[in-house]
Short mmCIF file of C-alpha atoms and ligand atoms in Angstrom, two decimals:
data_model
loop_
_atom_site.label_atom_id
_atom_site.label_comp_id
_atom_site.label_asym_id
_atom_site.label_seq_id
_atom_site.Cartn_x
_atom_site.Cartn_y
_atom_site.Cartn_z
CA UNK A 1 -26.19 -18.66 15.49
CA UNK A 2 -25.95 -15.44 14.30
CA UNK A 3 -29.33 -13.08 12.82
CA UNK A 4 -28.75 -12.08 9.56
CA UNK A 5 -29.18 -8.46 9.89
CA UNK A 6 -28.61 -8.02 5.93
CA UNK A 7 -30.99 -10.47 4.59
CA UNK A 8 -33.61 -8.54 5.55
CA UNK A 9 -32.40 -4.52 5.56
CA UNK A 10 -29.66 -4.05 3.21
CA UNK A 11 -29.62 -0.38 3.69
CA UNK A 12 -28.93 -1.20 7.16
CA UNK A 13 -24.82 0.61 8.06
CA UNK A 14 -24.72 0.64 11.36
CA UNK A 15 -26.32 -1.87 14.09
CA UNK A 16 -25.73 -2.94 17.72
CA UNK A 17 -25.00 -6.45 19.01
CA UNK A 18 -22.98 -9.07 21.73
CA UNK A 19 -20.06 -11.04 21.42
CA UNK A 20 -21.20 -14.21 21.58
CA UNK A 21 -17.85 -16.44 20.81
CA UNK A 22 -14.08 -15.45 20.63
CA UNK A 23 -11.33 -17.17 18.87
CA UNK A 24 -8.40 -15.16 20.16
CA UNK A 25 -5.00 -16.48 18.03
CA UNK A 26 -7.48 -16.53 14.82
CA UNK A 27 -8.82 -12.84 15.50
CA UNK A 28 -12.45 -13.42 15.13
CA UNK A 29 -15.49 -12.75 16.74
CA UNK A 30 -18.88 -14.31 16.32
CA UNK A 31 -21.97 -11.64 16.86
CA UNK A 32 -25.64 -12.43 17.79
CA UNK A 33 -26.86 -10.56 15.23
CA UNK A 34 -24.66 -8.54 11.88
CA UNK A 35 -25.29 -6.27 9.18
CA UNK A 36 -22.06 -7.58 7.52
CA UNK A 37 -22.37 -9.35 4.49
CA UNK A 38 -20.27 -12.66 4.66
CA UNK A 39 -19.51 -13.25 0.83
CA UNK A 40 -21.40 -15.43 -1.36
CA UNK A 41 -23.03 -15.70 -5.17
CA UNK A 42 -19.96 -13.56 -6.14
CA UNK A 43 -20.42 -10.85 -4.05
CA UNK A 44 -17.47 -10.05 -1.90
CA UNK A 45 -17.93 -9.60 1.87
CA UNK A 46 -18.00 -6.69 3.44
CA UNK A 47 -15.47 -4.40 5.22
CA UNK A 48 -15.99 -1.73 8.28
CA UNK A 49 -15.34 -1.28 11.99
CA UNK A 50 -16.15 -2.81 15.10
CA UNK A 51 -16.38 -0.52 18.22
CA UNK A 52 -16.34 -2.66 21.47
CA UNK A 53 -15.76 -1.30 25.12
CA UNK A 54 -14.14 1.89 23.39
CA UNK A 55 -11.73 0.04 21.34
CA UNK A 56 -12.26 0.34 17.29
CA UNK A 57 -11.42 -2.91 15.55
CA UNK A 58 -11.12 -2.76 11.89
CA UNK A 59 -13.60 -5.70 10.33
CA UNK A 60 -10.63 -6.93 7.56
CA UNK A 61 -12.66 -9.95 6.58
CA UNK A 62 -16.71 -11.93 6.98
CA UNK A 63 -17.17 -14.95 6.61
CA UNK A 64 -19.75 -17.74 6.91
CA UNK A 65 -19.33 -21.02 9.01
CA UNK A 66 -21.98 -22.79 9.72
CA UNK A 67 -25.26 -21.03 11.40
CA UNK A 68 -22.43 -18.55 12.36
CA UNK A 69 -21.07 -15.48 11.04
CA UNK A 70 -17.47 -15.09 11.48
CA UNK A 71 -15.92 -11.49 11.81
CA UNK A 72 -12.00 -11.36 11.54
CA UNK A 73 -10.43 -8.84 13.04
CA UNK A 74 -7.34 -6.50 12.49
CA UNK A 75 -5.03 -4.31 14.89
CA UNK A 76 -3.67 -5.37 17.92
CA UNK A 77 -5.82 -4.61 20.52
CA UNK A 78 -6.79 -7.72 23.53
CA UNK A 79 -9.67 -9.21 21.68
CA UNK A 80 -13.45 -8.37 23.23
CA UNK A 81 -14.68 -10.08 25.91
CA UNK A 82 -17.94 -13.04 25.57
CA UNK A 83 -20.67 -11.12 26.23
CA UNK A 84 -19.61 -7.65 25.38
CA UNK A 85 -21.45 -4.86 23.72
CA UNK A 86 -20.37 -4.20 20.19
CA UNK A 87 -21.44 -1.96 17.69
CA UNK A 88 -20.84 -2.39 13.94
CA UNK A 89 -20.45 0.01 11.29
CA UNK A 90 -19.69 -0.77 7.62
CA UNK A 91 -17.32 0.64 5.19
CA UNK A 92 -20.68 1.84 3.59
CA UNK A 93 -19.41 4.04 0.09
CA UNK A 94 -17.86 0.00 -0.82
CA UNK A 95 -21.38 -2.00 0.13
CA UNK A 96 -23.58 0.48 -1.51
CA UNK A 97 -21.21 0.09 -4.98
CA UNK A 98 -21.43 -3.65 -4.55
CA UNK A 99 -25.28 -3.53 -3.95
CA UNK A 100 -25.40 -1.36 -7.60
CA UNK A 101 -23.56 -4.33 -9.38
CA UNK A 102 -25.14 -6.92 -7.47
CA UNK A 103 -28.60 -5.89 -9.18
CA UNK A 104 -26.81 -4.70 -12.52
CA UNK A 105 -25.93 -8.49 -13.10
CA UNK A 106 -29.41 -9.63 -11.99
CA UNK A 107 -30.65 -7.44 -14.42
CA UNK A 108 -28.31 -8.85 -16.97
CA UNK A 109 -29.42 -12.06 -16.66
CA UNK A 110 -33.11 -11.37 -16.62
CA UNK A 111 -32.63 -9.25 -19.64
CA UNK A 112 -30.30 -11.97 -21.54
CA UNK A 113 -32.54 -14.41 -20.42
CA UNK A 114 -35.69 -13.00 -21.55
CA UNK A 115 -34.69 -11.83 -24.59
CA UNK A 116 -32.19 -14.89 -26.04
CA UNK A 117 -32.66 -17.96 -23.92
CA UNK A 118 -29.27 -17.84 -22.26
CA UNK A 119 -28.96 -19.26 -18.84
CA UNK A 120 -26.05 -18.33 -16.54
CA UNK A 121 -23.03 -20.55 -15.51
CA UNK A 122 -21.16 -18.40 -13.00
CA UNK A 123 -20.33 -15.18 -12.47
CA UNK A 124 -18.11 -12.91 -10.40
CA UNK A 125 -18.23 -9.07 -9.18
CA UNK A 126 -15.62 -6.48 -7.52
CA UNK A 127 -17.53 -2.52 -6.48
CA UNK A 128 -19.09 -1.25 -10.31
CA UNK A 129 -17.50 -4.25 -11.65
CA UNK A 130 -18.57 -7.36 -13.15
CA UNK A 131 -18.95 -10.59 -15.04
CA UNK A 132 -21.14 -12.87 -15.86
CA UNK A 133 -21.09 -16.45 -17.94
CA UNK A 134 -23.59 -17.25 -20.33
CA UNK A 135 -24.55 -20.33 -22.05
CA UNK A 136 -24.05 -18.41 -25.60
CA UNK A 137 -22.47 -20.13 -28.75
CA UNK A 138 -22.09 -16.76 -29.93
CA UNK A 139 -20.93 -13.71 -29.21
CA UNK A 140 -20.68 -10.56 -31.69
CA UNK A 141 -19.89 -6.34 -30.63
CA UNK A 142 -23.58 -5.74 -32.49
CA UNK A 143 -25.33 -8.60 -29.92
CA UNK A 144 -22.86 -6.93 -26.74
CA UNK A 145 -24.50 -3.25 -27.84
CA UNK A 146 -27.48 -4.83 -27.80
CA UNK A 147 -27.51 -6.36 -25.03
CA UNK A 148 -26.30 -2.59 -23.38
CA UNK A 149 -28.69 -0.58 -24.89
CA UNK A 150 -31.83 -3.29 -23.41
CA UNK A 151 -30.22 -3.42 -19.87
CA UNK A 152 -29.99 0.37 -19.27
CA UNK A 153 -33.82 0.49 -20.79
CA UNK A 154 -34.34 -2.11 -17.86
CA UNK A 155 -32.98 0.07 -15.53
CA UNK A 156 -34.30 3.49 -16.46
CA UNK A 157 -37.66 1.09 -16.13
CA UNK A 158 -37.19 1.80 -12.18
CA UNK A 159 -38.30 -1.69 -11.50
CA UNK A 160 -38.99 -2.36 -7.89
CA UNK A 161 -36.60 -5.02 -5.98
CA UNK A 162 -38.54 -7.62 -3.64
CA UNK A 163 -36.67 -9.95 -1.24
CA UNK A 164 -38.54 -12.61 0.47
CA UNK A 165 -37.84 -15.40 2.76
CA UNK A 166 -40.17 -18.28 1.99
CA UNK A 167 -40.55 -22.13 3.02
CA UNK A 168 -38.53 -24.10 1.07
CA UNK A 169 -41.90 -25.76 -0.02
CA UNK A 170 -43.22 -23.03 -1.46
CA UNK A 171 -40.12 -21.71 -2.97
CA UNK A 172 -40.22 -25.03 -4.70
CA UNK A 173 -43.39 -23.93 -6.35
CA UNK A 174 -42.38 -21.02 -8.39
CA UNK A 175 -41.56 -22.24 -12.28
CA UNK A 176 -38.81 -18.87 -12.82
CA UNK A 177 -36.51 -20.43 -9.67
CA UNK A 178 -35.67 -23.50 -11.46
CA UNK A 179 -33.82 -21.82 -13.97
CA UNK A 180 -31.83 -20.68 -11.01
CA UNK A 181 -31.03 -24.56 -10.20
CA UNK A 182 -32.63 -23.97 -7.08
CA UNK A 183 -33.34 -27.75 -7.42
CA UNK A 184 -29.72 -27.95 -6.62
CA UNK A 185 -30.07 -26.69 -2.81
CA UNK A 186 -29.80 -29.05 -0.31
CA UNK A 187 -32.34 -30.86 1.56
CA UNK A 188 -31.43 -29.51 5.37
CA UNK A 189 -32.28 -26.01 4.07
CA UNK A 190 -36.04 -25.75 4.79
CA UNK A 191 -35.87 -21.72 3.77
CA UNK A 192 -35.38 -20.07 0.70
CA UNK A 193 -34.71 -16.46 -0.08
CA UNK A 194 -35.67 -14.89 -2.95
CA UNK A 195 -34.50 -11.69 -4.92
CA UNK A 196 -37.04 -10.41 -7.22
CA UNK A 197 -36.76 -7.39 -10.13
CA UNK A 198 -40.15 -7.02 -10.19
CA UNK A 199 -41.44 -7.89 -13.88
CA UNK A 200 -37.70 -8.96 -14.90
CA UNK A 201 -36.32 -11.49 -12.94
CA UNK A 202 -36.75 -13.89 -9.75
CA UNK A 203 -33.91 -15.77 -8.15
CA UNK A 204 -33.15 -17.67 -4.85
CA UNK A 205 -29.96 -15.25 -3.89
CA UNK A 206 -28.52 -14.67 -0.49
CA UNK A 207 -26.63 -11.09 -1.99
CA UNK A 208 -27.61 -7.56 -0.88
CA UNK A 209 -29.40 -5.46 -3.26
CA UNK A 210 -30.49 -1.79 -4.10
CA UNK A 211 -34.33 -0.98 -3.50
CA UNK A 212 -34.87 0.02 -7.45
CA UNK A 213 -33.39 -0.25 -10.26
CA UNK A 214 -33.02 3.57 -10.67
CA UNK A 215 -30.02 3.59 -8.11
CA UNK A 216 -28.01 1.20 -10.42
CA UNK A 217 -26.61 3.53 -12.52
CA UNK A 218 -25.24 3.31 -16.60
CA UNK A 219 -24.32 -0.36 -17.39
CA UNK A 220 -21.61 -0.50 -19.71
CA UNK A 221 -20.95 -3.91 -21.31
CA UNK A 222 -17.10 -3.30 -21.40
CA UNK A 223 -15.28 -6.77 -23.05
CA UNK A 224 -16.50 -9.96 -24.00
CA UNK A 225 -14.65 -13.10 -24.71
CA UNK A 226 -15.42 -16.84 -25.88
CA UNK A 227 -14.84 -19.24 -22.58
CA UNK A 228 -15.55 -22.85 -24.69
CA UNK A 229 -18.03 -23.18 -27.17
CA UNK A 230 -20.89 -22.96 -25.17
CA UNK A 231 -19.94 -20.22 -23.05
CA UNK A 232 -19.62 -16.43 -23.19
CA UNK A 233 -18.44 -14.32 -20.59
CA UNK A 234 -19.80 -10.49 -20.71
CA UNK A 235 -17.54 -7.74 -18.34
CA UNK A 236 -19.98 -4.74 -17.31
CA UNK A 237 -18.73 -1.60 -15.21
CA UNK A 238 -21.53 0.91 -13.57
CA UNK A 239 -21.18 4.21 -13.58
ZN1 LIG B 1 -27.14 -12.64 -7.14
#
């Protein structure tokens, strides 16, 4: 089982910790504890290095199985040793981007939310790129500049950002998570984290996010584009 460094510190870019399994045709390493971000809620993982008894691996790819967090990695080096000291250092200038538009498309959806009813159906990012699906019947350039101008007055609102890890049970309690289907989660989960833009928007989110909305950045609502009747996909870029 591996401690989720990230959850808790996502400003965190460097951090110490063991092997604690080895897969050596597959390239991967399981750690007791990572800063790396394994993917998930649209956010791609992370990227970085691995420095173990004096050899650098570079981290190519994070992924989640299980309780465990896998870290594949490339070169050709002998793969560490159970047991061994490693220490971990992210591609940082990529995470910190992703953080930006990780919180840029919460506070799209909070704003869109708030402000026209829309709920979100998916939603997918790349660093100071992203989209987002809205339940929308329609979609016009005025409602997209709209939209623009009251996300950037969301961010220039420097609105805190709150994560929490709460029982399940109480988790359960807050009204704004079932928008988030959090209803949807399943039963063996008995904690549930939660990513809050404080005053804007609350949702159960696993993602790594900037401290305040002031390190965003411009929002630019970039394209739209009708995806069915119901629903609209928006394309933002930060700068
Ligand atoms: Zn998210």
């Amino acid at each position: 089982m591996t401690q989720l460094l990230y959850q808790t510190d996502s400003y965190l870019k460097e951090f110490d910790a063991n092997v604690t399994s080895m897969l050596q045709v597959e390239r991967t390493i399981v750690l007791d504890r990572t800063a790396f971000y394994p993917g998930g809620g649209g956010q791609p993982c992370d990227v970085g290095f691995l420095t173990v008894t004096g050899v650098i691996y570079p981290v190519e790819k994070v992924k989640k199985q299980g309780a465990d967090i896998l870290h594949l990695l490339g070169g050709n080096e002998p793969m560490p040793a159970i047991g061994a000291a490693a220490h971990g250092t992210l591609d940082w200038a990529r995470r910190y981007k992703l953080m930006r538009t990780h919180t840029a498309l919460h506070v799209l959806c909070g704003t869109v939310f708030r402000d026209y009813g829309a709920l979100v159906t998916g939603g997918d990012m790349e660093p100071l790129k992203g989209r987002m699906d809205f339940e929308f019947e329609t979609m016009r350039g005025e409602l997209v500049r709209e939209i623009e101008a009251a996300v950037n007055k969301e961010v220039a609102e420097a609105r805190d950002i709150r994560v929490k890890i709460l029982p399940r049970e109480e988790a359960f309690q807050i009204p704004d998570l079932i928008r988030t289907k959090i209803n949807l989660l399943p039963e063996g989960i008995t904690q549930v984290r939660t990513v809050e833009i404080v005053g804007l928007d609350l949702q159960a989110d696993g993602g790594t996010h900037v401290g305040n909305t002031n390190e965003v950045g411009t929002i630019r609502v970039v394209d739209y584009k009708s995806k069915g009747a119901i629903n609209k996909r928006i394309y933002i870029e930060i700068e």
